[in-house]
Amino acid sequence: PAASLRRAMDIVQSRDDQLENLLGAMEELNGELEGVREKELAWAAEREELLSQLKESEIRKDHDAKSNNNNNNHQNSALSLAEREELIQLRSEVAEYEVEFKGLKNQDITIRKLEAKIEQLEKDREHELQTELSKAREELAEVEGRRATEALEREAITSRKVQSLE
C-alpha cells in the first residue's frame, strides 16, 4: 500500500508540475494577448480613421469633380491622381490591418484550446488520483483483512493449545 501511495503521489506531483508549466505558459500567452488586444484596439481606431479619411477623400473627389467639371481640366486630373494614390495607400493599410486581425483571432483560438486542455488535464489528474487512492484503499483493506484473519487463526491455535494443556 505504501508503494502504491508513493506512486500515486509521484503521479500527482508530475501532473501538478505539468499543470504549473501549462498555467505559466497560459499566463504568458494571456499577457501577450493583452498587449496584442491593446494594439488591436489602437489599430481598429486607426483603421476607422483611415476609412473615414478614405470616405472623405472620395466625397471630396466627387464634389470637386462635379463643381470643377469645366474648370481647369489639367489641374483637376493631377489632383485626382494624387487622391487616387492616397486611396490606394489607405486601402493597402486597411488590408494589412485585416491580416493582423486574422492573426490575433488565431492566437485567441489557440489560447482557448490551451485553456480547455488545462481543464481536461485537471479533470484527468483528479480521476487518476481517485483511482490510485481507491486501489491503495483496496490493497490496505486486503492486507488488514489478511492480518486480521492470521491473528484470529493464531488466537484459535493458541486457544486450542491452552485447552489441550488444561
PDB file of C-alpha atoms in Angstrom:
ATOM      1  CA  PRO A   1       0.000   0.000   0.000  1.00  0.00           C
ATOM      2  CA  ALA A   2       2.817   2.433   0.794  1.00  0.00           C
ATOM      3  CA  ALA A   3       4.392   1.870  -2.610  1.00  0.00           C
ATOM      4  CA  SER A   4       1.056   2.477  -4.327  1.00  0.00           C
ATOM      5  CA  LEU A   5       0.530   5.659  -2.350  1.00  0.00           C
ATOM      6  CA  ARG A   6       4.052   6.843  -3.223  1.00  0.00           C
ATOM      7  CA  ARG A   7       3.425   6.053  -6.878  1.00  0.00           C
ATOM      8  CA  ALA A   8       0.113   7.910  -6.733  1.00  0.00           C
ATOM      9  CA  MET A   9       1.801  10.882  -5.087  1.00  0.00           C
ATOM     10  CA  ASP A  10       4.539  10.841  -7.743  1.00  0.00           C
ATOM     11  CA  ILE A  11       1.892  10.828 -10.478  1.00  0.00           C
ATOM     12  CA  VAL A  12       0.016  13.654  -8.783  1.00  0.00           C
ATOM     13  CA  GLN A  13       3.231  15.634  -8.376  1.00  0.00           C
ATOM     14  CA  SER A  14       4.188  15.170 -12.026  1.00  0.00           C
ATOM     15  CA  ARG A  15       0.698  16.242 -13.114  1.00  0.00           C
ATOM     16  CA  ASP A  16       0.904  19.255 -10.809  1.00  0.00           C
ATOM     17  CA  ASP A  17       4.226  20.182 -12.385  1.00  0.00           C
ATOM     18  CA  GLN A  18       2.736  19.822 -15.858  1.00  0.00           C
ATOM     19  CA  LEU A  19      -0.219  21.976 -14.878  1.00  0.00           C
ATOM     20  CA  GLU A  20       2.089  24.602 -13.378  1.00  0.00           C
ATOM     21  CA  ASN A  21       4.054  24.717 -16.614  1.00  0.00           C
ATOM     22  CA  LEU A  22       0.887  24.981 -18.682  1.00  0.00           C
ATOM     23  CA  LEU A  23      -0.544  27.643 -16.408  1.00  0.00           C
ATOM     24  CA  GLY A  24       2.703  29.602 -16.627  1.00  0.00           C
ATOM     25  CA  ALA A  25       2.573  29.375 -20.398  1.00  0.00           C
ATOM     26  CA  MET A  26      -1.080  30.422 -20.350  1.00  0.00           C
ATOM     27  CA  GLU A  27      -0.297  33.439 -18.159  1.00  0.00           C
ATOM     28  CA  GLU A  28       2.489  34.400 -20.534  1.00  0.00           C
ATOM     29  CA  LEU A  29       0.194  33.999 -23.547  1.00  0.00           C
ATOM     30  CA  ASN A  30      -2.553  35.970 -21.802  1.00  0.00           C
ATOM     31  CA  GLY A  31      -0.051  38.754 -21.119  1.00  0.00           C
ATOM     32  CA  GLU A  32       0.964  38.756 -24.763  1.00  0.00           C
ATOM     33  CA  LEU A  33      -2.681  38.631 -25.806  1.00  0.00           C
ATOM     34  CA  GLU A  34      -3.485  41.657 -23.656  1.00  0.00           C
ATOM     35  CA  GLY A  35      -0.697  43.567 -25.387  1.00  0.00           C
ATOM     36  CA  VAL A  36      -1.937  42.390 -28.746  1.00  0.00           C
ATOM     37  CA  ARG A  37      -5.502  43.343 -27.868  1.00  0.00           C
ATOM     38  CA  GLU A  38      -4.333  46.833 -26.950  1.00  0.00           C
ATOM     39  CA  LYS A  39      -2.567  47.044 -30.310  1.00  0.00           C
ATOM     40  CA  GLU A  40      -5.685  45.673 -31.967  1.00  0.00           C
ATOM     41  CA  LEU A  41      -7.807  48.415 -30.413  1.00  0.00           C
ATOM     42  CA  ALA A  42      -5.296  51.049 -31.500  1.00  0.00           C
ATOM     43  CA  TRP A  43      -5.228  49.555 -34.988  1.00  0.00           C
ATOM     44  CA  ALA A  44      -9.004  49.420 -35.098  1.00  0.00           C
ATOM     45  CA  ALA A  45      -9.176  53.091 -34.183  1.00  0.00           C
ATOM     46  CA  GLU A  46      -6.516  53.902 -36.756  1.00  0.00           C
ATOM     47  CA  ARG A  47      -8.328  51.752 -39.338  1.00  0.00           C
ATOM     48  CA  GLU A  48     -11.567  53.607 -38.669  1.00  0.00           C
ATOM     49  CA  GLU A  49      -9.730  56.895 -39.025  1.00  0.00           C
ATOM     50  CA  LEU A  50      -8.203  55.724 -42.309  1.00  0.00           C
ATOM     51  CA  LEU A  51     -11.580  54.563 -43.581  1.00  0.00           C
ATOM     52  CA  SER A  52     -13.050  57.903 -42.574  1.00  0.00           C
ATOM     53  CA  GLN A  53     -10.278  59.704 -44.427  1.00  0.00           C
ATOM     54  CA  LEU A  54     -10.842  57.454 -47.406  1.00  0.00           C
ATOM     55  CA  LYS A  55     -14.555  58.245 -47.477  1.00  0.00           C
ATOM     56  CA  GLU A  56     -13.881  61.961 -47.053  1.00  0.00           C
ATOM     57  CA  SER A  57     -11.356  61.802 -49.872  1.00  0.00           C
ATOM     58  CA  GLU A  58     -13.844  60.050 -52.149  1.00  0.00           C
ATOM     59  CA  ILE A  59     -16.572  62.546 -51.250  1.00  0.00           C
ATOM     60  CA  ARG A  60     -14.172  65.437 -51.816  1.00  0.00           C
ATOM     61  CA  LYS A  61     -13.128  63.932 -55.120  1.00  0.00           C
ATOM     62  CA  ASP A  62     -16.725  63.538 -56.259  1.00  0.00           C
ATOM     63  CA  HIS A  63     -17.611  67.033 -55.085  1.00  0.00           C
ATOM     64  CA  ASP A  64     -14.565  68.583 -56.730  1.00  0.00           C
ATOM     65  CA  ALA A  65     -15.232  66.685 -59.931  1.00  0.00           C
ATOM     66  CA  LYS A  66     -18.787  67.963 -60.065  1.00  0.00           C
ATOM     67  CA  SER A  67     -18.017  71.568 -59.139  1.00  0.00           C
ATOM     68  CA  ASN A  68     -14.904  71.918 -61.272  1.00  0.00           C
ATOM     69  CA  ASN A  69     -16.040  69.843 -64.211  1.00  0.00           C
ATOM     70  CA  ASN A  70     -15.457  72.593 -66.735  1.00  0.00           C
ATOM     71  CA  ASN A  71     -12.663  74.483 -64.919  1.00  0.00           C
ATOM     72  CA  ASN A  72      -9.001  73.572 -65.217  1.00  0.00           C
ATOM     73  CA  ASN A  73      -9.221  70.045 -66.541  1.00  0.00           C
ATOM     74  CA  HIS A  74      -5.447  69.610 -66.323  1.00  0.00           C
ATOM     75  CA  GLN A  75      -5.225  70.711 -62.651  1.00  0.00           C
ATOM     76  CA  ASN A  76      -8.264  68.589 -61.757  1.00  0.00           C
ATOM     77  CA  SER A  77      -6.752  65.395 -63.221  1.00  0.00           C
ATOM     78  CA  ALA A  78      -3.453  65.992 -61.350  1.00  0.00           C
ATOM     79  CA  LEU A  79      -5.416  66.358 -58.109  1.00  0.00           C
ATOM     80  CA  SER A  80      -7.346  63.221 -58.945  1.00  0.00           C
ATOM     81  CA  LEU A  81      -4.117  61.303 -59.447  1.00  0.00           C
ATOM     82  CA  ALA A  82      -2.822  62.353 -56.003  1.00  0.00           C
ATOM     83  CA  GLU A  83      -6.107  61.417 -54.463  1.00  0.00           C
ATOM     84  CA  ARG A  84      -6.052  58.055 -56.217  1.00  0.00           C
ATOM     85  CA  GLU A  85      -2.576  57.360 -54.855  1.00  0.00           C
ATOM     86  CA  GLU A  86      -3.744  58.265 -51.359  1.00  0.00           C
ATOM     87  CA  LEU A  87      -6.754  55.996 -51.827  1.00  0.00           C
ATOM     88  CA  ILE A  88      -4.548  53.099 -52.881  1.00  0.00           C
ATOM     89  CA  GLN A  89      -2.280  53.657 -49.882  1.00  0.00           C
ATOM     90  CA  LEU A  90      -5.215  53.781 -47.474  1.00  0.00           C
ATOM     91  CA  ARG A  91      -6.711  50.601 -48.911  1.00  0.00           C
ATOM     92  CA  SER A  92      -3.363  48.877 -48.603  1.00  0.00           C
ATOM     93  CA  GLU A  93      -3.109  49.861 -44.936  1.00  0.00           C
ATOM     94  CA  VAL A  94      -6.644  48.623 -44.280  1.00  0.00           C
ATOM     95  CA  ALA A  95      -5.763  45.273 -45.898  1.00  0.00           C
ATOM     96  CA  GLU A  96      -2.652  44.974 -43.679  1.00  0.00           C
ATOM     97  CA  TYR A  97      -4.748  45.605 -40.585  1.00  0.00           C
ATOM     98  CA  GLU A  98      -7.232  42.950 -41.627  1.00  0.00           C
ATOM     99  CA  VAL A  99      -4.390  40.423 -41.934  1.00  0.00           C
ATOM    100  CA  GLU A 100      -3.211  41.364 -38.440  1.00  0.00           C
ATOM    101  CA  PHE A 101      -6.728  40.910 -37.052  1.00  0.00           C
ATOM    102  CA  LYS A 102      -6.899  37.405 -38.503  1.00  0.00           C
ATOM    103  CA  GLY A 103      -3.599  36.556 -36.775  1.00  0.00           C
ATOM    104  CA  LEU A 104      -4.922  37.877 -33.478  1.00  0.00           C
ATOM    105  CA  LYS A 105      -8.051  35.786 -33.784  1.00  0.00           C
ATOM    106  CA  ASN A 106      -5.917  32.683 -34.390  1.00  0.00           C
ATOM    107  CA  GLN A 107      -3.902  33.419 -31.239  1.00  0.00           C
ATOM    108  CA  ASP A 108      -7.095  33.833 -29.264  1.00  0.00           C
ATOM    109  CA  ILE A 109      -8.358  30.465 -30.533  1.00  0.00           C
ATOM    110  CA  THR A 110      -5.052  28.815 -29.547  1.00  0.00           C
ATOM    111  CA  ILE A 111      -5.328  30.243 -26.047  1.00  0.00           C
ATOM    112  CA  ARG A 112      -8.888  28.952 -25.686  1.00  0.00           C
ATOM    113  CA  LYS A 113      -7.749  25.491 -26.801  1.00  0.00           C
ATOM    114  CA  LEU A 114      -4.908  25.536 -24.263  1.00  0.00           C
ATOM    115  CA  GLU A 115      -7.304  26.573 -21.517  1.00  0.00           C
ATOM    116  CA  ALA A 116      -9.583  23.665 -22.428  1.00  0.00           C
ATOM    117  CA  LYS A 117      -6.582  21.322 -22.392  1.00  0.00           C
ATOM    118  CA  ILE A 118      -5.576  22.526 -18.920  1.00  0.00           C
ATOM    119  CA  GLU A 119      -9.117  21.973 -17.681  1.00  0.00           C
ATOM    120  CA  GLN A 120      -9.120  18.445 -19.139  1.00  0.00           C
ATOM    121  CA  LEU A 121      -5.720  17.684 -17.576  1.00  0.00           C
ATOM    122  CA  GLU A 122      -7.015  18.820 -14.200  1.00  0.00           C
ATOM    123  CA  LYS A 123     -10.027  16.533 -14.531  1.00  0.00           C
ATOM    124  CA  ASP A 124      -7.810  13.641 -15.650  1.00  0.00           C
ATOM    125  CA  ARG A 125      -5.458  14.239 -12.723  1.00  0.00           C
ATOM    126  CA  GLU A 126      -8.384  14.220 -10.299  1.00  0.00           C
ATOM    127  CA  HIS A 127      -9.693  10.978 -11.813  1.00  0.00           C
ATOM    128  CA  GLU A 128      -6.270   9.302 -11.699  1.00  0.00           C
ATOM    129  CA  LEU A 129      -5.779  10.384  -8.104  1.00  0.00           C
ATOM    130  CA  GLN A 130      -9.172   8.961  -7.141  1.00  0.00           C
ATOM    131  CA  THR A 131      -8.352   5.716  -8.951  1.00  0.00           C
ATOM    132  CA  GLU A 132      -4.959   5.403  -7.254  1.00  0.00           C
ATOM    133  CA  LEU A 133      -6.468   6.173  -3.861  1.00  0.00           C
ATOM    134  CA  SER A 134      -9.179   3.571  -4.414  1.00  0.00           C
ATOM    135  CA  LYS A 135      -6.566   0.977  -5.335  1.00  0.00           C
ATOM    136  CA  ALA A 136      -4.492   1.867  -2.287  1.00  0.00           C
ATOM    137  CA  ARG A 137      -7.566   1.597  -0.033  1.00  0.00           C
ATOM    138  CA  GLU A 138      -8.462  -1.774  -1.518  1.00  0.00           C
ATOM    139  CA  GLU A 139      -4.901  -3.041  -1.017  1.00  0.00           C
ATOM    140  CA  LEU A 140      -4.874  -1.710   2.527  1.00  0.00           C
ATOM    141  CA  ALA A 141      -8.234  -3.343   3.287  1.00  0.00           C
ATOM    142  CA  GLU A 142      -6.984  -6.624   1.806  1.00  0.00           C
ATOM    143  CA  VAL A 143      -3.779  -6.509   3.854  1.00  0.00           C
ATOM    144  CA  GLU A 144      -5.708  -5.626   7.011  1.00  0.00           C
ATOM    145  CA  GLY A 145      -8.172  -8.455   6.302  1.00  0.00           C
ATOM    146  CA  ARG A 146      -5.315 -10.949   5.898  1.00  0.00           C
ATOM    147  CA  ARG A 147      -3.668  -9.734   9.080  1.00  0.00           C
ATOM    148  CA  ALA A 148      -6.955  -9.958  10.980  1.00  0.00           C
ATOM    149  CA  THR A 149      -7.532 -13.489   9.636  1.00  0.00           C
ATOM    150  CA  GLU A 150      -3.987 -14.503  10.555  1.00  0.00           C
ATOM    151  CA  ALA A 151      -4.411 -13.011  14.023  1.00  0.00           C
ATOM    152  CA  LEU A 152      -7.699 -14.902  14.527  1.00  0.00           C
ATOM    153  CA  GLU A 153      -6.082 -18.116  13.327  1.00  0.00           C
ATOM    154  CA  ARG A 154      -3.159 -17.623  15.747  1.00  0.00           C
ATOM    155  CA  GLU A 155      -5.611 -16.884  18.520  1.00  0.00           C
ATOM    156  CA  ALA A 156      -7.592 -20.032  17.693  1.00  0.00           C
ATOM    157  CA  ILE A 157      -4.389 -22.108  17.619  1.00  0.00           C
ATOM    158  CA  THR A 158      -3.295 -20.601  20.910  1.00  0.00           C
ATOM    159  CA  SER A 159      -6.735 -21.314  22.400  1.00  0.00           C
ATOM    160  CA  ARG A 160      -6.567 -24.946  21.301  1.00  0.00           C
ATOM    161  CA  LYS A 161      -3.083 -25.306  22.741  1.00  0.00           C
ATOM    162  CA  VAL A 162      -4.246 -23.791  26.009  1.00  0.00           C
ATOM    163  CA  GLN A 163      -7.262 -26.117  26.102  1.00  0.00           C
ATOM    164  CA  SER A 164      -5.128 -29.132  25.318  1.00  0.00           C
ATOM    165  CA  LEU A 165      -2.727 -28.207  28.098  1.00  0.00           C
ATOM    166  CA  GLU A 166      -5.503 -27.925  30.643  1.00  0.00           C
TER     167      GLU A 166
END
